[in-house]
Structure formats: structure tokens, C-alpha cells
Tab-separated table of C-alpha atoms in Angstrom:
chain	number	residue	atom	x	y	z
A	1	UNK	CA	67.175	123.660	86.336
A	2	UNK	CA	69.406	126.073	88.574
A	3	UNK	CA	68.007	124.096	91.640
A	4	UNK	CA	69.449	120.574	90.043
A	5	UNK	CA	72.606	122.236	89.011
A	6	UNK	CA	72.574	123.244	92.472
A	7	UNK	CA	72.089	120.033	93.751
A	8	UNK	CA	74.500	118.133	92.111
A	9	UNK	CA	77.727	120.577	92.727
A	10	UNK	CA	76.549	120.203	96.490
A	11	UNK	CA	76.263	116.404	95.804
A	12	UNK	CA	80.096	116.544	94.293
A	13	UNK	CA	81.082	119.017	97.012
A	14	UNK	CA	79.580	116.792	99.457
A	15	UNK	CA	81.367	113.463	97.875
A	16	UNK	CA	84.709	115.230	97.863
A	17	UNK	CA	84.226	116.317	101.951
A	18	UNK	CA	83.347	112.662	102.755
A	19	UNK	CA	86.151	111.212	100.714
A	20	UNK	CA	88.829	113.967	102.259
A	21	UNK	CA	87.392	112.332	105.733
A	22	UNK	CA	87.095	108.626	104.709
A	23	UNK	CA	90.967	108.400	103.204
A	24	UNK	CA	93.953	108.385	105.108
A	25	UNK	CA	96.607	105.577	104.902
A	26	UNK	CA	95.378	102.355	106.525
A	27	UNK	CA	98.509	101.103	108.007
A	28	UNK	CA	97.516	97.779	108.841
A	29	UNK	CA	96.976	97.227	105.138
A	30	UNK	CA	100.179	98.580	104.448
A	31	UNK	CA	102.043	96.288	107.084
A	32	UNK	CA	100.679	93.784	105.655
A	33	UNK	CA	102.655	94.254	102.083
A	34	UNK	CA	105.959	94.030	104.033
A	35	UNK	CA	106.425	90.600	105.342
A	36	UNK	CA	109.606	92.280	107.357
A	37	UNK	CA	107.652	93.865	109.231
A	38	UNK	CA	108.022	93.351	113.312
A	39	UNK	CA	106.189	94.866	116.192
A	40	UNK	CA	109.244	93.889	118.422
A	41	UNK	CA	111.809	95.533	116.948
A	42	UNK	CA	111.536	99.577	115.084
A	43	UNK	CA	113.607	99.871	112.013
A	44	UNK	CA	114.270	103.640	111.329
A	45	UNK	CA	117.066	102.799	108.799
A	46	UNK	CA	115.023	103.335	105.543
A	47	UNK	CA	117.227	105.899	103.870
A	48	UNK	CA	119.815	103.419	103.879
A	49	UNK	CA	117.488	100.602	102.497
A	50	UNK	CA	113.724	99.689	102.548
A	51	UNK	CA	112.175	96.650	103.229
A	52	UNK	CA	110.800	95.558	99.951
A	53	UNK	CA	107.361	94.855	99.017
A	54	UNK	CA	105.865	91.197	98.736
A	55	UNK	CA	104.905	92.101	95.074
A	56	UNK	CA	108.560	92.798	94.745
A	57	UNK	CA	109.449	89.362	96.316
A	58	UNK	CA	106.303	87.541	94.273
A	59	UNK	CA	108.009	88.477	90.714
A	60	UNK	CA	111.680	87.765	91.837
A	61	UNK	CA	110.700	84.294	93.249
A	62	UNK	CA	108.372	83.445	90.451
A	63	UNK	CA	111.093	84.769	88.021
A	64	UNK	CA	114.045	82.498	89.587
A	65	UNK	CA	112.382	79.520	90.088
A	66	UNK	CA	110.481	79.748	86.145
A	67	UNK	CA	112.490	82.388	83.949
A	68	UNK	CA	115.921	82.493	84.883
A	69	UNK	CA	117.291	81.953	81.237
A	70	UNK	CA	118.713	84.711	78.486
A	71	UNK	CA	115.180	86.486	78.003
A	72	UNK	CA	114.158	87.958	74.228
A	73	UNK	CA	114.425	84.488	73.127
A	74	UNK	CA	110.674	83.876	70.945
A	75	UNK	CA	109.982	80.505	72.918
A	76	UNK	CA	109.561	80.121	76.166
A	77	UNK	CA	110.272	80.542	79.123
A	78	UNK	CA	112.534	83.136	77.419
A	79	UNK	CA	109.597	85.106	76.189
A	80	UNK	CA	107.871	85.459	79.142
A	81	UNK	CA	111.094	87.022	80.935
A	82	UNK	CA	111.879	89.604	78.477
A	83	UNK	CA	108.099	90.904	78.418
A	84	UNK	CA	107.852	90.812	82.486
A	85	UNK	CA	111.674	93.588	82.028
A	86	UNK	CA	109.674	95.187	79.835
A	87	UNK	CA	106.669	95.418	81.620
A	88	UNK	CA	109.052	96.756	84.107
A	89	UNK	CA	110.316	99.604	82.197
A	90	UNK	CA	106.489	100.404	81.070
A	91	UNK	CA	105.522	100.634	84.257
A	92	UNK	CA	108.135	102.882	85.351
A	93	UNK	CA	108.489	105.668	82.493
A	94	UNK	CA	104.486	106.046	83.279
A	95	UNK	CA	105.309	106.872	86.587
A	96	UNK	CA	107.950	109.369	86.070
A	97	UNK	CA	105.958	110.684	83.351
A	98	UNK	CA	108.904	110.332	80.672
A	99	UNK	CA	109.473	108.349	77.506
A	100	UNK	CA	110.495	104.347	77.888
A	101	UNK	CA	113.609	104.805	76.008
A	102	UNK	CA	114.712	107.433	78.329
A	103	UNK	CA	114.821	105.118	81.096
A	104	UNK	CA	118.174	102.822	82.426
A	105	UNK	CA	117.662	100.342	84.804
A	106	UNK	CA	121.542	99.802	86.319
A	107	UNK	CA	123.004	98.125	89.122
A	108	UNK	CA	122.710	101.441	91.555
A	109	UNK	CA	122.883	105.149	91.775
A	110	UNK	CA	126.139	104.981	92.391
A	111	UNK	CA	127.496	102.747	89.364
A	112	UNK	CA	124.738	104.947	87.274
A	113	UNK	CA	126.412	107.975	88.510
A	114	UNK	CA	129.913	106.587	87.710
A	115	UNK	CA	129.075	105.185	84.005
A	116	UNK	CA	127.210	108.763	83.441
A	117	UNK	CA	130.260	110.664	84.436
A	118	UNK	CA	132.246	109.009	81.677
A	119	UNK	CA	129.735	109.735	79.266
A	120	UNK	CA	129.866	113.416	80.265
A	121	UNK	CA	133.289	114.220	80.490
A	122	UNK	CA	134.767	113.688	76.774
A	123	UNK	CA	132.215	116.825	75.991
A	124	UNK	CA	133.618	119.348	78.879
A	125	UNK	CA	136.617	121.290	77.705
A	126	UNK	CA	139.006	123.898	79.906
A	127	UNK	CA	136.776	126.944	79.077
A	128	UNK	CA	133.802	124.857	80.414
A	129	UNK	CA	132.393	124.760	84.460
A	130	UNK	CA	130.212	122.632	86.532
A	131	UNK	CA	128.478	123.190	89.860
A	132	UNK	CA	128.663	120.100	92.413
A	133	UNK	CA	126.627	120.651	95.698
A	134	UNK	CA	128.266	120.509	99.161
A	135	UNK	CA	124.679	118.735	100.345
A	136	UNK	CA	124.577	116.212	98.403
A	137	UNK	CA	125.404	112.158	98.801
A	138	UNK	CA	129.134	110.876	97.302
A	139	UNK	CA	126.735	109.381	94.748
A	140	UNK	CA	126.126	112.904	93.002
A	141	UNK	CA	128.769	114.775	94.098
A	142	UNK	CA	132.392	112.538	93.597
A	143	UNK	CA	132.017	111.205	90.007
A	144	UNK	CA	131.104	114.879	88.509
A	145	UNK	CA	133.908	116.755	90.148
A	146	UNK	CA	136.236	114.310	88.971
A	147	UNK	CA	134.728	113.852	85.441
A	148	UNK	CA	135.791	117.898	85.269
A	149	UNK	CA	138.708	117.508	86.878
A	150	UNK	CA	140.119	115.448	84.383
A	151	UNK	CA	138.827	117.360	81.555
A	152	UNK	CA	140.332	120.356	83.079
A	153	UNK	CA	137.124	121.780	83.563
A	154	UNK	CA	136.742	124.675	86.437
A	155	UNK	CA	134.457	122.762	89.521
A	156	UNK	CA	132.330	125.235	91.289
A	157	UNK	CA	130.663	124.037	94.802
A	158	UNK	CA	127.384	125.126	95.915
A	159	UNK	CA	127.865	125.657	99.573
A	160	UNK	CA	125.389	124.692	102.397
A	161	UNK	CA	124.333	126.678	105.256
A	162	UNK	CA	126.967	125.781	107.980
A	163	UNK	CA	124.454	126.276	111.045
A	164	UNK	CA	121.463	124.512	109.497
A	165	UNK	CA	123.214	122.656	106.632
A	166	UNK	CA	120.313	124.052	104.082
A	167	UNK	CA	120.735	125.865	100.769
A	168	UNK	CA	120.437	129.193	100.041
A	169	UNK	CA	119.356	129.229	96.169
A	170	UNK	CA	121.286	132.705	95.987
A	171	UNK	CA	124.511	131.377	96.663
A	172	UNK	CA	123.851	128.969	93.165
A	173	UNK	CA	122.895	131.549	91.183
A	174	UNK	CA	126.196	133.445	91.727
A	175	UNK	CA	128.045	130.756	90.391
A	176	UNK	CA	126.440	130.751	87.425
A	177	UNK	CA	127.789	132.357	84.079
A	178	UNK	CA	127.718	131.474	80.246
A	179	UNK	CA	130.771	129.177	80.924
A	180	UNK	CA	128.410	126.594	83.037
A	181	UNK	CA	127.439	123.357	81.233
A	182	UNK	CA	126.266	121.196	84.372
A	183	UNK	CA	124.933	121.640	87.762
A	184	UNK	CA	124.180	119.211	90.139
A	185	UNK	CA	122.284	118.937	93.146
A	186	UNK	CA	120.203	117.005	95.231
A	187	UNK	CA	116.194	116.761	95.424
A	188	UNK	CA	116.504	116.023	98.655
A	189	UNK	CA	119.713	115.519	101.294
A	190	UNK	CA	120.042	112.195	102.955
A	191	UNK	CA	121.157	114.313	106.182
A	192	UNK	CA	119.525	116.998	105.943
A	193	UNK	CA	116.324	115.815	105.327
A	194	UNK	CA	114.462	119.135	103.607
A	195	UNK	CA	113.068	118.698	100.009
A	196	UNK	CA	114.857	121.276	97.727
A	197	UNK	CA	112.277	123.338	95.551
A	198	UNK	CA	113.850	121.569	92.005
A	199	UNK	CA	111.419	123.093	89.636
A	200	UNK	CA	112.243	126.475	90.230
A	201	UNK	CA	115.653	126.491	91.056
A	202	UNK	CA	115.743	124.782	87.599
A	203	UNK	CA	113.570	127.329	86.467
A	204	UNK	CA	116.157	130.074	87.511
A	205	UNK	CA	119.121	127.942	85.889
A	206	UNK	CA	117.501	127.833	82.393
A	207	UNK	CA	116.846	131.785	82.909
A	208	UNK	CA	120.897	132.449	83.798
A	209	UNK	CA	122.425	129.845	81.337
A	210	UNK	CA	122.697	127.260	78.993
A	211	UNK	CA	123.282	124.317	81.323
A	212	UNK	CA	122.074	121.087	81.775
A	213	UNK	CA	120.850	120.003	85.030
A	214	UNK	CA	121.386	116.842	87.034
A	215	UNK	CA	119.005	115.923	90.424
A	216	UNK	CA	119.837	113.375	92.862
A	217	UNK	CA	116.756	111.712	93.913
A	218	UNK	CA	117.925	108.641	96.505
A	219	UNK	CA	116.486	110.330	99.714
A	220	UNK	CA	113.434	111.766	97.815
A	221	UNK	CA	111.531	109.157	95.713
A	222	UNK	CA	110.869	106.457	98.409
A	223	UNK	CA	108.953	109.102	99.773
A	224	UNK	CA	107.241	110.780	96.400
A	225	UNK	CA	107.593	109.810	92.615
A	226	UNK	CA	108.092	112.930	90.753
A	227	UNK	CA	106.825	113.973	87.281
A	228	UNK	CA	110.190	114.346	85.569
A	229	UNK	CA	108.782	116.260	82.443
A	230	UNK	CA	107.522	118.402	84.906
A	231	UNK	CA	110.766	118.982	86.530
A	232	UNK	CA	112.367	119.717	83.438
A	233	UNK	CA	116.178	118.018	84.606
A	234	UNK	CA	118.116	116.506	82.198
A	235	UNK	CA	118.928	113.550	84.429
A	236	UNK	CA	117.482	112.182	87.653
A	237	UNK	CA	119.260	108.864	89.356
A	238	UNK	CA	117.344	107.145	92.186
A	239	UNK	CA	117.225	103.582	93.737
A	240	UNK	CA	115.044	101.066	94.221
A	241	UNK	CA	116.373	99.500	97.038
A	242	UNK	CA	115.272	102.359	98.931
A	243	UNK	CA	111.734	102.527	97.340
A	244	UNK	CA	110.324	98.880	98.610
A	245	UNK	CA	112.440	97.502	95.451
A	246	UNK	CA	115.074	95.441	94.321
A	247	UNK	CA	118.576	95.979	94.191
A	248	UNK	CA	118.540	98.514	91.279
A	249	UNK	CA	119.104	102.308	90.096
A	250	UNK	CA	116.747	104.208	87.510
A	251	UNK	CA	118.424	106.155	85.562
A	252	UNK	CA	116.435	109.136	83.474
A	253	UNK	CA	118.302	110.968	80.636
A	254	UNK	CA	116.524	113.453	78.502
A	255	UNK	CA	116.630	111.860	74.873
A	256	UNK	CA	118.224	115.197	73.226
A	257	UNK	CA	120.920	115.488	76.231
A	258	UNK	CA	121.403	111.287	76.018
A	259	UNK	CA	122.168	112.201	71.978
A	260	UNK	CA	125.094	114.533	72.581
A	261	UNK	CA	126.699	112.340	75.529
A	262	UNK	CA	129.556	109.715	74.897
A	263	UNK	CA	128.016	106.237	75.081
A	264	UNK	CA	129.086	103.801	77.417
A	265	UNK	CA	128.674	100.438	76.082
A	266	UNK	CA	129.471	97.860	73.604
A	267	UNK	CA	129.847	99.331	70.097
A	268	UNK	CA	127.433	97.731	68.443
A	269	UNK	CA	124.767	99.323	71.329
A	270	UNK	CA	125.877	103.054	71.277
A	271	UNK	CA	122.599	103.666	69.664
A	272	UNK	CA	120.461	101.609	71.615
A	273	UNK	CA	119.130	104.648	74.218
A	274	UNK	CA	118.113	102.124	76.603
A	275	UNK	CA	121.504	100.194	76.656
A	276	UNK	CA	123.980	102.878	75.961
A	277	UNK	CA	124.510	103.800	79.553
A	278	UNK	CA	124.720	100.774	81.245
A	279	UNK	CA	127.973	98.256	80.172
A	280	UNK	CA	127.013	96.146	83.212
A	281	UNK	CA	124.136	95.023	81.106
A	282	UNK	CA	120.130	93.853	82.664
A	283	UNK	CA	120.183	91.640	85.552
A	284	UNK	CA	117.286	89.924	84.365
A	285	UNK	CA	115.125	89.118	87.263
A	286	UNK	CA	115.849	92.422	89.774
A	287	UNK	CA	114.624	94.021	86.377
A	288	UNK	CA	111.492	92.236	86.282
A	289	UNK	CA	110.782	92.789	90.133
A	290	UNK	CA	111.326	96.418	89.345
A	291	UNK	CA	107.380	96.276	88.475
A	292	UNK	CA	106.801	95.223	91.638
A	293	UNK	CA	107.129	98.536	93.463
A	294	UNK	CA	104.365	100.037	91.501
A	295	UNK	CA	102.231	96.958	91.476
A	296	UNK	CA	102.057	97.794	95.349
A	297	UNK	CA	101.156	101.489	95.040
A	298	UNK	CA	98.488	100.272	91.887
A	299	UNK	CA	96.938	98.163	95.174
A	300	UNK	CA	97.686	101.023	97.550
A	301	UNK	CA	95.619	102.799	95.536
A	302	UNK	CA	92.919	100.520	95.246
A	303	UNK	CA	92.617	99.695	98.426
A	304	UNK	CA	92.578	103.681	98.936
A	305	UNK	CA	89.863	104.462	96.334
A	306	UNK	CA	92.492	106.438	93.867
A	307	UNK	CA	91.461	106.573	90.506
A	308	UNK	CA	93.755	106.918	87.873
A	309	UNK	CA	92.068	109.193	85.422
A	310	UNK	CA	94.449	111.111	83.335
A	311	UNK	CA	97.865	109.497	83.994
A	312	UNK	CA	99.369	107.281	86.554
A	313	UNK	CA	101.940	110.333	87.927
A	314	UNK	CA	98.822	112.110	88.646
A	315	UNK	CA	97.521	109.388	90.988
A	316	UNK	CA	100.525	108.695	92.399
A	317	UNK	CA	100.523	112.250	93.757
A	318	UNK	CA	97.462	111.129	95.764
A	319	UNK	CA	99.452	108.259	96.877
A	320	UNK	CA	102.376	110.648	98.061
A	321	UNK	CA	99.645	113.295	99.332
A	322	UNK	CA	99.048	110.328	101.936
A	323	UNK	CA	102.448	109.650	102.427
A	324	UNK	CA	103.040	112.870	103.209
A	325	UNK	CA	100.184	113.327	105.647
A	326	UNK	CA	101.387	109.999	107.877
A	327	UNK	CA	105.080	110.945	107.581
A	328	UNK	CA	104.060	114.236	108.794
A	329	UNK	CA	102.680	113.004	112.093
A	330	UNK	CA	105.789	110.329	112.292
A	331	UNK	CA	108.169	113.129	112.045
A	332	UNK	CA	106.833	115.787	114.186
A	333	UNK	CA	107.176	114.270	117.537
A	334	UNK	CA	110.812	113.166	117.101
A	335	UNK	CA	111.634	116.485	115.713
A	336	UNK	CA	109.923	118.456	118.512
A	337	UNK	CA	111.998	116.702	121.109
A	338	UNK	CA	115.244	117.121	119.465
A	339	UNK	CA	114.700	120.861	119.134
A	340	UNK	CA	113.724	121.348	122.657
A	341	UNK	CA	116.978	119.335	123.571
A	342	UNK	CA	120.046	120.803	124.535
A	343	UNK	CA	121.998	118.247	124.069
A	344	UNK	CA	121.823	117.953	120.091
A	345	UNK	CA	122.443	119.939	116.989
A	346	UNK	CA	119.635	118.858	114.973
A	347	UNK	CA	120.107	118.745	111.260
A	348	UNK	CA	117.974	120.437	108.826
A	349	UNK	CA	114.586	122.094	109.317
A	350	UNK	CA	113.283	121.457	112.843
A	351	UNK	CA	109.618	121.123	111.459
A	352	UNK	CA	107.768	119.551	108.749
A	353	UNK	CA	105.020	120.709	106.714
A	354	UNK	CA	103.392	120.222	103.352
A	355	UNK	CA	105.846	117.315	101.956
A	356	UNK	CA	109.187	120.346	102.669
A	357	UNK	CA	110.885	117.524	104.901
A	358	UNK	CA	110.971	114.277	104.452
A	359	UNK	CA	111.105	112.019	107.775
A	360	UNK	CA	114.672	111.512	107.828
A	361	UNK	CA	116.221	112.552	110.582
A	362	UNK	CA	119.875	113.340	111.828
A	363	UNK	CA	121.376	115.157	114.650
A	364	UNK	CA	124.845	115.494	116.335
A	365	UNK	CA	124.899	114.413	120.330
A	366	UNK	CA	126.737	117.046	121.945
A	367	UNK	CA	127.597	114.852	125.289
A	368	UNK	CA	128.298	111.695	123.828
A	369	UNK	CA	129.822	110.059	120.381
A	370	UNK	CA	127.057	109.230	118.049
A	371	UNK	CA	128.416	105.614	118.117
A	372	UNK	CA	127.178	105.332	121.733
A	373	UNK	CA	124.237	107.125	121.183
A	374	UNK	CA	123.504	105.066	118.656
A	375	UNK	CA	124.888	101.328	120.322
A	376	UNK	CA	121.993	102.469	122.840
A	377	UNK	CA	119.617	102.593	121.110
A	378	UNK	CA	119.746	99.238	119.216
A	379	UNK	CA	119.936	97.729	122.875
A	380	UNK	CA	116.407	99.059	123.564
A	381	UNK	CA	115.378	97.671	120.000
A	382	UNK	CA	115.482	100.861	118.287
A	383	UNK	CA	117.378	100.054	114.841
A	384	UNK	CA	119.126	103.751	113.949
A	385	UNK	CA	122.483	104.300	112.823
A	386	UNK	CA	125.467	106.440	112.966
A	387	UNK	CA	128.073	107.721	110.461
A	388	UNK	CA	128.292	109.982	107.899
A	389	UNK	CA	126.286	107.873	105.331
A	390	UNK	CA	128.487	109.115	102.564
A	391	UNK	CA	127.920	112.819	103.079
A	392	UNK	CA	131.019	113.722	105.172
A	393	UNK	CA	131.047	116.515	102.791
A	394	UNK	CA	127.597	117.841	104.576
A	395	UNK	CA	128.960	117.285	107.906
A	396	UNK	CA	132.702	118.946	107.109
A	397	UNK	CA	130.678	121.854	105.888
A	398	UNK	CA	128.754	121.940	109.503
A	399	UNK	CA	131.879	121.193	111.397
A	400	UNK	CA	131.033	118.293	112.350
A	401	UNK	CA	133.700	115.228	112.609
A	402	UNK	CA	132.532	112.791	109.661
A	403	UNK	CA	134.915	109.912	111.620
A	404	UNK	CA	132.008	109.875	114.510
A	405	UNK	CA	129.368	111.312	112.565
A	406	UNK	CA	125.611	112.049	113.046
A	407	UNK	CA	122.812	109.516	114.507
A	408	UNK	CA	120.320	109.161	111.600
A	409	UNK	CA	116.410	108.179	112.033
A	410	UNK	CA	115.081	108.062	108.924
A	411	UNK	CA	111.190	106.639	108.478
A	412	UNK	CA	108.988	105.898	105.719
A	413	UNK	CA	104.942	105.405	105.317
A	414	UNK	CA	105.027	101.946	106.668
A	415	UNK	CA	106.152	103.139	110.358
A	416	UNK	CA	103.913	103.673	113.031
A	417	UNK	CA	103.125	106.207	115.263
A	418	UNK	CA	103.802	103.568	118.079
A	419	UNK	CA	107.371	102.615	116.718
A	420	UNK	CA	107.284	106.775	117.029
A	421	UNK	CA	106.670	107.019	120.588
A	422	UNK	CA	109.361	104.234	121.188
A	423	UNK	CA	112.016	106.469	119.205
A	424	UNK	CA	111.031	109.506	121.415
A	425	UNK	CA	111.197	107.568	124.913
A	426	UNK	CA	114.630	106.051	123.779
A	427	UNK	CA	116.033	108.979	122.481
A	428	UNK	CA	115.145	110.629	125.972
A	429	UNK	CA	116.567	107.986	128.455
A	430	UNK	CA	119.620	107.678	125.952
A	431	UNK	CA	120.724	111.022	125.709
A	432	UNK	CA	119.615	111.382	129.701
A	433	UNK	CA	123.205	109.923	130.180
């Protein structure tokens, strides 16, 4: 008996080496689910929009051409669209790991972020404070300060790191007091690149105060779907566009923290969770398509061999494990060369390991305007951009001019380790002069 018991945990141990060996992202497959995909030209603007997946573009086409009428209706077509927006939302609060009515599809982070502020700021009062972070996108940043502002609520800033532009999670937690009723910060910096440890700084918050806690996720998801219950925020705004989707932003907002929040819709809706928080109301078919993101990882994954066992978060962690693993070996090259040049002040971490960074990548030219740099660049086919992508406050914190900006490479799983080499050899004979 203690020989077969032997056996089989060196048959499962054996299973488990082979498998570790056997998957790694197949890229061809996964070219293959972007029909924008070209080997003549490298797109490194992903941060500022993916391409979008042709399970994305199957539901939108099929939903124009066939649905395209007021959905909810019980005959159809009508039917058929409002069960394909909810099969959206299904899909979705199983990835995220959260409840279905704690979910708002709406027309963009930034809009979400906008609506959300006017739900917040009726409950702040003068004795109240909020935290804003000095990394973050406009997106998160703009709408809270002003939401306190006008309440005559005191704003607090969480500074970054002027050399690096990184956080130092001290510097929060000295800003906190029994006054604080929101801080705000991002999961990860659309600049800066480096994946902010959100659980515990969380953690820490719910140990110092009574707040509640909102997390910017734009520059984070496209790269790894969290498990929001695990987080423990109390909101978390991404978009889709940037995630192989449609033109959309998911909105999470804890149920007891949605509750106490002003609603901003139509009266007859204020207690509609899903509705409350977005007067723009569904567009109907970018909805639907919504679905489509996650009907690409579900073939990912299959094509993979990840099993969902327990929950889908749980195999999408898989998924991002592989992400993370390719975006890892995109990343490292580019960054190696720009922190061996002297003629850059490289943004953010100048390394990337275990899913801390993701592969987005900016860096001031010291000998040239980033415009040029950039200009460059697209002449050798090499599609990166310049600006200050609506963080001027991260680059006015680092000194640097937001009117000429940074250059900004920013990859996803999809890119290749050729496109990689091209980046490298055109960053070299552009900043050569």
C-alpha cells in the first residue's frame, strides 16, 4: 500500500513537472485572436488602447446586424439582446470574484469616475479628508479632489518618489487619521509601470482608520484580473478598451458602500444597484461584446490546458501567471538598455520580476524632446508615443515638463519577442542622435 501511495504522488509530481514544461503561452495562437495584428508594423501603444479580440468583434457584429433593438423586450430579437448584456455582466462579476449587482458597465473610467464623484461628495462634510495619489491617471485623481473641494473637505496628496516616481507606503500612512473617509490610489501607474502591493496597503488602511478605499485599475487589468473580494476595496474602475474589449468601463462598488452613496440616476432607478451609477444608461451592443474578452481567455485557457476547478478568478490567475511569464521576457530587454543608457531617465523600476512591473514602459530623453524621439521611431515602424498620457501630475512631481512629456512603450501578451528586438535596435539608433 505505501509503495502505491508512493507511486501515485510521484505520478502527480511527475504530471505537474511535465505540465510546468509543456505550458507557456503559444503566441501564434494568440496572434491569431487579434485580426490587427501585423508583422510589418510593432504597436507598443497598449496602455492607451488594445486591439480587441475577434470574440469581441464576433458578438458586436452579430449583435448590430441581428439585435440592435431596445433589449428586455419578451419577443424577439429583443430577448436575445438583453440575455447576451446579461451574459455579459455574469461573465464578468465571476471574474472579479464579486456579486452581479455590484457591477456597472459605463461608457469609461473616466465618465465612471466622474458620475462616482457626485455620488460621493453630498456625504463628505468640512471635518471630513480624502487622500488623492500624485501617481495616479486624471481618471482617479481630478474628480475626487474636486468632489472634496466642493464639499469643503480637507484633500491630502500621497506623494511619489521624485527620483523614481514610486510610492513609499509610509508617506500614506502619515496622512492618515480618524478624520479620513476616502483614499485613492492606483493598482498600477500608467507611467510608472510598477504594480502597487493593494492588499496590504489596504490592509494597513483598515488597521489606521475607518475609510473607504478606491483602486484605479486601467494600467493593471489588461495585464491580470484581480479577485476584488480578495482585495477588499470598496471600488475598483477599469476599461475594457484596454483589455482586448469594447469601448467600456467596469465599475465595482461594494454593495454596503453603493447603499450609503448618493445615486446618480433617474429617480425611479436609485434603487436599482446596477443602474444607479450610470445616467448615461447601457449601450446595448458594447455591453454584450463585453463577454467577449473572457470568451477569449475561456479559449486561452483551453487551448492552454487550464482547468477551471473551483472558480473562474482562480484560473484566470493561471492565465495571468502566463502573462506574466511572456511579459517578463518582453520587458526585460527594453528595460536593460534604457538603464545602461545615459541618455534617459527611465521611469519606474528598472527590472521586472514576479508580475511587480507590468511592461509599460516610459522614460525621459535627456538629448532630445520626446516628440522627436518619438516621430523617429514611428518612421522605422515602431508605433510608441509621447506625452504625458494624463499623468502630468506624475511627471510635475519628477520634474519633468508635462508640455513635452515622456516616450511611452507599453506591451501586452500578444507582442513578440521579435517586435522586442525591433524596439531595442530603434531605440538605440534613435537616441544615437
Amino acid at each position: 500500500m505505501i509503495f502505491f501511495k508512493a507511486m501515485s504522488i510521484f505520478g502527480i509530481l511527475a504530471d505537474a513537472i511535465m505540465m510546468g514544461e509543456k505550458v507557456k503561452l503559444d503566441i501564434d495562437f494568440v496572434r491569431e485572436q487579434f485580426p490587427q495584428s501585423n508583422e510589418d508594423y510593432v504597436y507598443c501603444s497598449n496602455a492607451g488602447g488594445s486591439f480587441v479580440a475577434r470574440q469581441v468583434l464576433e458578438i458586436l457584429e452579430d449583435f448590430n446586424r441581428y439585435k440592435r433593438i431596445q433589449p428586455y423586450s419578451p419577443f424577439s430579437p429583443s430577448r436575445e439582446g438583453g440575455e447576451l448584456m446579461d451574459r455579459a455582466r455574469g461573465l464578468w462579476a465571476d471574474a472579479l470574484n464579486i456579486k452581479e449587482d455590484e457591477l456597472t458597465f459605463g461608457p469609461s473610467t473616466s465618465s465612471n469616475s466622474y458620475v462616482m464623484a457626485q455620488a460621493i461628495g453630498p456625504t463628505l462634510t468640512k471635518q471630513d479628508e480624502i487622500v488623492v495619489c500624485q501617481q495616479d491617471h486624471e481618471a482617479n485623481h481630478g474628480a475626487w479632489r474636486r468632489a472634496g473641494e466642493r464639499s469643503g473637505a480637507t484633500v491630502r496628496e500621497w506623494r511619489l518618489l521624485p527620483e523614481t516616481g514610486l510610492l513609499d507606503t509610509a508617506d500614506l500612512y502619515e496622512l492618515l487619521n480618524e478624520k479620513t473617509r476616502w483614499v485613492f490610489f492606483p493598482h498600477c501607474s500608467n507611467l510608472v509601470g510598477t504594480t502597487n502591493p493593494v492588499r496590504d496597503i489596504i490592509e494597513e488602511i483598515r488597521n489606521r482608520c475607518d475609510a473607504f478605499v478606491g483602486v484605479d485599475g486601467v494600467a493593471h487589468v489588461p495585464h491580470h484580473v484581480p479577485d476584488l473580494k480578495a482585495l477588499d476595496c470598496d471600488l475598483y474602475l477599469f476599461s475594457l478598451y484596454k483589455v482586448f474589449g469594447p469601448h467600456q468601463g467596469v465599475l465595482y462598488v461594494r454593495s454596503s458602500v453603493g447603499d450609503k452613496l448618493v445615486a446618480q440616476s433617474h429617480h425611479f432607478l436609485t434603487k436599482e444597484p446596477t443602474k444607479r451609477f450610470n445616467p448615461a444608461g447601457p449601450q446595448h451592443a458594447e455591453v454584450a461584446a463585453c463577454a467577449g474578452v473572457l470568451d477569449y481567455f475561456r479559449s486561452f485557457m483551453a487551448h492552454h490546458n487550464i482547468v477551471e476547478h473551483d472558480s473562474f478568478n482562480h484560473a484566470l490567475q493561471e492565465v495571468r501567471r502566463l502573462f506574466a511569464i511572456h511579459e517578463k521576457k518582453l520587458a526585460t530587454p527594453i528595460l536593460e538598455f534604457l538603464r545602461q543608457s545615459s541618455k534617459v531617465q527611465l521611469l519606474g523600476k528598472p527590472h521586472c520580476e514576479d508580475g511587480d512591473r507590468a511592461p509599460t514602459i516610459a522614460f525621459r530623453p535627456l538629448k532630445q524632446a520626446s516628440e522627436q524621439v518619438t516621430r523617429k521611431m514611428n518612421m522605422l515602424g515602431i508605433g510608441a508615443e509621447h506625452g504625458d498620457f494624463y499623468a502630468g501630475r506624475v511627471l510635475k512631481g519628477m520634474s519633468i515638463d508635462p508640455s513635452d512629456g515622456v516616450v511611452r512603450i507599453s506591451l501586452v501578451h500578444y507582442n513578440t519577442e521579435d517586435e522586442v528586438n525591433t524596439i531595442v535596435a530603434g531605440l538605440d539608433r534613435t537616441l544615437a542622435g
